Amino acid sequence: MNKKTYDVLALDYHQKRFYPWRDFATFYNKLVKKGVSFNGICADFGCGNGRNFKIFLQSDIKLIGIDNSIEFLKISRNRLRTGNDYTMKEQKSIDLIQSDIKAIPIRPNVVNNIFSIAVIHHIKDLNNRIYVIEQFYAILKNNGYILSTVWRKYQKKYRYHFIRDWLKRLYSSSYRIKQYNLDLGEFGDKFIPWTISKEKLTYNRFYHFFSRKELKKLLRSFKLKEMKKRGGPNKKDNFFVLTKKESEVKKN
């Protein structure tokens, strides 16, 4: 789904997803209590309407909110500038940038931590996902963290769909061709509808649902620190993942 579509969805999304994601906030706070530090320069990729900014501002950080949708960024900016949600200090600690996640405008080894909340599963094609993760690795300082969430493939709601999809992809060439033509070429790809309530218009959003093995492989350049099933109606519909860029080994 291109940025123009996200621009169309932005206001409706904001009205439905105004508050910080509670399940994610709980996970984040537990990590902090365990001694994980998210201080320094942090990038929130796919920041959307800025709903999770307050979670991150609990740490001593300079936050860069990045999104490809100008309408989402306008909403984030208005939230920062109006009302009493943010102190002047908090407002000054957040910068907003419009950018596609595949063209990150940040120099190598600059960012202390990366937040990628419900973003990676919207990236179509494995090669694109690998490229984005490589970019994350490049801009992240040594010993920096990536905190990410993605939708889980075998969550209760979609388990039967993906089991059936796997079997049909395995045994039916015509089905594989059909899915490819629908732009659902990989096992785990699915369109999920989003309906704008006021206008009663529905748009299909692309998702790639992950298995645990698949996600670990995608993030193998980093040290896996924690991976939990969390969030959603069943409380385990997503993978919440903490990974770390280990210090480079110095050669003698």
Tab-separated table of C-alpha atoms in Angstrom:
chain	number	residue	atom	x	y	z
A	1	MET	CA	0.000	0.000	0.000
A	2	ASN	CA	1.526	3.307	-1.072
A	3	LYS	CA	1.875	6.461	0.977
A	4	LYS	CA	-1.124	8.102	-0.712
A	5	THR	CA	-3.348	5.383	0.711
A	6	TYR	CA	-1.841	5.847	4.158
A	7	ASP	CA	-2.560	9.560	3.807
A	8	VAL	CA	-6.216	8.701	3.198
A	9	LEU	CA	-6.337	6.363	6.210
A	10	ALA	CA	-4.437	8.615	8.604
A	11	LEU	CA	-7.317	10.474	10.278
A	12	ASP	CA	-9.485	7.376	10.679
A	13	TYR	CA	-6.522	5.457	12.098
A	14	HIS	CA	-5.817	8.294	14.515
A	15	GLN	CA	-9.394	8.239	15.765
A	16	LYS	CA	-9.261	4.478	16.324
A	17	ARG	CA	-5.667	4.219	17.594
A	18	PHE	CA	-5.272	7.403	19.599
A	19	TYR	CA	-3.754	6.064	22.810
A	20	PRO	CA	-0.430	4.269	23.315
A	21	TRP	CA	-0.517	0.537	22.652
A	22	ARG	CA	-1.066	-0.833	26.154
A	23	ASP	CA	0.377	-4.317	25.583
A	24	PHE	CA	3.495	-2.847	24.041
A	25	ALA	CA	3.857	-0.301	26.851
A	26	THR	CA	3.775	-3.144	29.388
A	27	PHE	CA	6.474	-5.030	27.480
A	28	TYR	CA	8.615	-1.896	27.153
A	29	ASN	CA	8.364	-1.050	30.839
A	30	LYS	CA	9.334	-4.590	31.845
A	31	LEU	CA	12.451	-4.349	29.700
A	32	VAL	CA	13.404	-1.052	31.333
A	33	LYS	CA	12.916	-2.569	34.792
A	34	LYS	CA	15.249	-5.398	33.762
A	35	GLY	CA	17.944	-2.840	33.044
A	36	VAL	CA	17.589	-2.385	29.284
A	37	SER	CA	18.533	1.206	28.429
A	38	PHE	CA	16.837	3.017	25.556
A	39	ASN	CA	18.612	6.324	26.204
A	40	GLY	CA	20.252	8.442	23.520
A	41	ILE	CA	19.199	9.090	19.933
A	42	CYS	CA	16.290	6.819	19.017
A	43	ALA	CA	14.424	6.377	15.731
A	44	ASP	CA	10.747	5.400	15.674
A	45	PHE	CA	10.154	3.992	12.188
A	46	GLY	CA	6.549	4.041	11.011
A	47	CYS	CA	5.675	6.370	13.868
A	48	GLY	CA	2.230	7.071	12.386
A	49	ASN	CA	0.197	9.396	14.574
A	50	GLY	CA	2.782	9.362	17.349
A	51	ARG	CA	0.631	7.244	19.623
A	52	ASN	CA	3.654	5.561	21.242
A	53	PHE	CA	5.838	8.648	21.715
A	54	LYS	CA	4.835	8.912	25.373
A	55	ILE	CA	6.072	5.379	26.022
A	56	PHE	CA	9.521	6.150	24.653
A	57	LEU	CA	9.803	9.520	26.393
A	58	GLN	CA	9.993	7.748	29.728
A	59	SER	CA	13.667	7.275	28.858
A	60	ASP	CA	16.216	10.069	28.440
A	61	ILE	CA	16.138	10.203	24.647
A	62	LYS	CA	16.179	12.335	21.547
A	63	LEU	CA	13.416	10.807	19.428
A	64	ILE	CA	13.181	10.900	15.634
A	65	GLY	CA	9.717	9.981	14.357
A	66	ILE	CA	9.861	8.704	10.772
A	67	ASP	CA	6.929	7.920	8.491
A	68	ASN	CA	6.260	7.936	4.745
A	69	SER	CA	2.812	9.526	5.184
A	70	ILE	CA	2.716	13.310	5.404
A	71	GLU	CA	-0.814	13.195	6.845
A	72	PHE	CA	0.297	10.959	9.702
A	73	LEU	CA	3.190	13.307	10.399
A	74	LYS	CA	0.848	16.314	10.416
A	75	ILE	CA	-1.245	14.568	13.057
A	76	SER	CA	1.887	13.806	15.094
A	77	ARG	CA	3.026	17.413	14.820
A	78	ASN	CA	-0.363	18.746	15.911
A	79	ARG	CA	-0.360	16.413	18.915
A	80	LEU	CA	3.018	17.771	19.925
A	81	ARG	CA	2.062	21.424	19.503
A	82	THR	CA	-1.485	21.510	20.867
A	83	GLY	CA	-3.062	20.492	24.137
A	84	ASN	CA	-1.280	19.521	27.329
A	85	ASP	CA	-0.036	16.066	26.333
A	86	TYR	CA	3.610	17.109	26.030
A	87	THR	CA	5.812	19.405	28.060
A	88	MET	CA	7.986	21.941	26.262
A	89	LYS	CA	11.026	19.761	26.987
A	90	GLU	CA	9.320	16.732	25.454
A	91	GLN	CA	8.294	18.708	22.379
A	92	LYS	CA	11.891	19.784	21.832
A	93	SER	CA	13.129	16.208	22.182
A	94	ILE	CA	11.116	14.958	19.159
A	95	ASP	CA	11.860	15.576	15.489
A	96	LEU	CA	9.679	14.347	12.616
A	97	ILE	CA	10.937	13.217	9.212
A	98	GLN	CA	9.029	12.070	6.139
A	99	SER	CA	10.848	9.170	4.538
A	100	ASP	CA	10.291	5.761	3.017
A	101	ILE	CA	11.712	3.016	5.205
A	102	LYS	CA	13.721	1.745	2.231
A	103	ALA	CA	15.502	5.113	1.901
A	104	ILE	CA	16.524	6.011	5.440
A	105	PRO	CA	18.081	9.518	5.623
A	106	ILE	CA	20.378	8.774	8.573
A	107	ARG	CA	24.157	8.338	8.554
A	108	PRO	CA	25.777	5.052	9.666
A	109	ASN	CA	26.428	4.415	13.363
A	110	VAL	CA	24.399	7.393	14.590
A	111	VAL	CA	21.309	5.933	16.282
A	112	ASN	CA	21.416	4.414	19.776
A	113	ASN	CA	18.149	2.495	19.475
A	114	ILE	CA	15.491	1.705	16.889
A	115	PHE	CA	11.763	1.207	17.430
A	116	SER	CA	9.891	-0.603	14.671
A	117	ILE	CA	6.381	-1.110	15.970
A	118	ALA	CA	3.994	-2.914	13.602
A	119	VAL	CA	6.074	-1.935	10.574
A	120	ILE	CA	8.153	-4.829	9.231
A	121	HIS	CA	5.073	-6.933	8.504
A	122	HIS	CA	3.899	-4.268	6.027
A	123	ILE	CA	7.028	-4.653	3.874
A	124	LYS	CA	6.331	-6.686	0.763
A	125	ASP	CA	8.930	-9.167	-0.533
A	126	LEU	CA	11.676	-10.876	1.458
A	127	ASN	CA	14.471	-9.011	-0.316
A	128	ASN	CA	12.933	-5.682	0.704
A	129	ARG	CA	12.663	-6.819	4.317
A	130	ILE	CA	16.281	-7.962	4.311
A	131	TYR	CA	17.349	-4.624	2.847
A	132	VAL	CA	15.495	-2.673	5.546
A	133	ILE	CA	17.076	-4.762	8.306
A	134	GLU	CA	20.496	-4.163	6.743
A	135	GLN	CA	19.787	-0.419	6.832
A	136	PHE	CA	18.797	-0.701	10.486
A	137	TYR	CA	22.084	-2.459	11.185
A	138	ALA	CA	24.048	0.235	9.363
A	139	ILE	CA	22.607	3.245	11.201
A	140	LEU	CA	22.595	1.590	14.635
A	141	LYS	CA	25.524	2.082	16.981
A	142	ASN	CA	27.250	-0.924	18.508
A	143	ASN	CA	25.372	-2.232	21.564
A	144	GLY	CA	22.212	-0.497	20.343
A	145	TYR	CA	18.818	-2.188	20.498
A	146	ILE	CA	16.062	-2.785	17.989
A	147	LEU	CA	12.636	-3.166	19.563
A	148	SER	CA	10.144	-4.466	17.022
A	149	THR	CA	6.713	-6.042	16.754
A	150	VAL	CA	5.187	-8.080	13.933
A	151	TRP	CA	2.024	-10.091	13.431
A	152	ARG	CA	2.364	-13.795	14.210
A	153	LYS	CA	1.473	-16.258	11.466
A	154	TYR	CA	-0.160	-18.933	13.593
A	155	GLN	CA	-2.230	-16.716	15.839
A	156	LYS	CA	-5.648	-18.151	16.559
A	157	LYS	CA	-7.609	-15.969	14.134
A	158	TYR	CA	-5.544	-16.850	11.054
A	159	ARG	CA	-4.125	-20.281	11.908
A	160	TYR	CA	-6.556	-22.233	9.737
A	161	HIS	CA	-6.128	-19.801	6.844
A	162	PHE	CA	-2.362	-20.242	6.754
A	163	ILE	CA	-2.448	-24.015	7.166
A	164	ARG	CA	-4.821	-24.227	4.220
A	165	ASP	CA	-2.781	-21.667	2.280
A	166	TRP	CA	0.422	-23.671	2.838
A	167	LEU	CA	-1.159	-26.889	1.592
A	168	LYS	CA	-2.628	-25.224	-1.492
A	169	ARG	CA	0.679	-23.541	-2.321
A	170	LEU	CA	2.402	-26.905	-1.934
A	171	TYR	CA	0.098	-28.965	-4.140
A	172	SER	CA	-1.573	-26.537	-6.556
A	173	SER	CA	0.490	-24.686	-9.154
A	174	SER	CA	-2.599	-22.805	-10.348
A	175	TYR	CA	-3.189	-21.555	-6.799
A	176	ARG	CA	0.437	-20.391	-6.523
A	177	ILE	CA	0.106	-18.507	-9.797
A	178	LYS	CA	-3.161	-16.949	-8.656
A	179	GLN	CA	-1.611	-15.750	-5.399
A	180	TYR	CA	1.396	-14.387	-7.243
A	181	ASN	CA	-0.878	-12.432	-9.581
A	182	LEU	CA	-2.695	-11.054	-6.540
A	183	ASP	CA	0.687	-9.800	-5.276
A	184	LEU	CA	0.681	-12.395	-2.499
A	185	GLY	CA	3.677	-14.350	-3.703
A	186	GLU	CA	5.099	-15.499	-0.365
A	187	PHE	CA	3.666	-17.872	2.193
A	188	GLY	CA	2.522	-15.584	4.994
A	189	ASP	CA	1.279	-12.796	2.701
A	190	LYS	CA	-2.280	-11.595	3.230
A	191	PHE	CA	-4.381	-8.487	2.658
A	192	ILE	CA	-6.274	-7.229	5.715
A	193	PRO	CA	-9.120	-4.752	5.119
A	194	TRP	CA	-9.308	-1.382	6.859
A	195	THR	CA	-12.643	0.429	6.637
A	196	ILE	CA	-12.908	4.179	7.077
A	197	SER	CA	-15.986	4.373	9.273
A	198	LYS	CA	-17.289	7.777	8.214
A	199	GLU	CA	-17.065	7.143	4.466
A	200	LYS	CA	-17.585	3.372	4.596
A	201	LEU	CA	-14.657	2.876	2.230
A	202	THR	CA	-12.467	-0.196	2.577
A	203	TYR	CA	-8.778	-0.432	1.714
A	204	ASN	CA	-6.672	-3.568	1.762
A	205	ARG	CA	-3.458	-3.323	3.749
A	206	PHE	CA	-0.640	-5.736	2.971
A	207	TYR	CA	0.706	-7.913	5.783
A	208	HIS	CA	3.373	-10.561	5.887
A	209	PHE	CA	2.718	-12.787	8.897
A	210	PHE	CA	5.809	-14.287	10.549
A	211	SER	CA	6.683	-17.617	12.085
A	212	ARG	CA	9.189	-17.581	14.940
A	213	LYS	CA	11.843	-19.309	12.808
A	214	GLU	CA	11.361	-16.892	9.921
A	215	LEU	CA	11.634	-13.820	12.133
A	216	LYS	CA	14.759	-15.080	13.884
A	217	LYS	CA	16.364	-15.707	10.501
A	218	LEU	CA	15.509	-12.196	9.301
A	219	LEU	CA	17.110	-10.687	12.412
A	220	ARG	CA	20.116	-13.017	12.546
A	221	SER	CA	22.613	-10.150	12.206
A	222	PHE	CA	21.605	-9.113	15.708
A	223	LYS	CA	21.791	-10.855	19.058
A	224	LEU	CA	18.323	-12.025	20.071
A	225	LYS	CA	17.655	-10.876	23.625
A	226	GLU	CA	13.934	-11.518	23.996
A	227	MET	CA	11.019	-12.748	21.885
A	228	LYS	CA	7.520	-12.998	23.330
A	229	LYS	CA	3.998	-13.639	22.050
A	230	ARG	CA	2.024	-10.596	23.093
A	231	GLY	CA	-0.848	-8.283	22.164
A	232	GLY	CA	-4.048	-8.583	20.202
A	233	PRO	CA	-7.408	-10.020	21.274
A	234	ASN	CA	-5.794	-13.335	22.239
A	235	LYS	CA	-2.853	-11.662	24.009
A	236	LYS	CA	-0.358	-13.569	21.829
A	237	ASP	CA	-1.117	-12.430	18.283
A	238	ASN	CA	2.211	-10.626	17.788
A	239	PHE	CA	5.878	-11.263	18.303
A	240	PHE	CA	7.468	-8.609	20.512
A	241	VAL	CA	11.204	-8.794	19.865
A	242	LEU	CA	14.279	-7.206	21.412
A	243	THR	CA	17.546	-7.606	19.504
A	244	LYS	CA	20.959	-6.037	19.999
A	245	LYS	CA	23.799	-5.048	17.699
A	246	GLU	CA	26.806	-6.555	19.395
A	247	SER	CA	30.100	-4.687	19.546
A	248	GLU	CA	32.405	-5.470	16.685
A	249	VAL	CA	35.274	-7.728	17.644
A	250	LYS	CA	38.578	-5.905	17.431
A	251	LYS	CA	41.251	-7.705	15.428
A	252	ASN	CA	44.773	-7.974	16.825
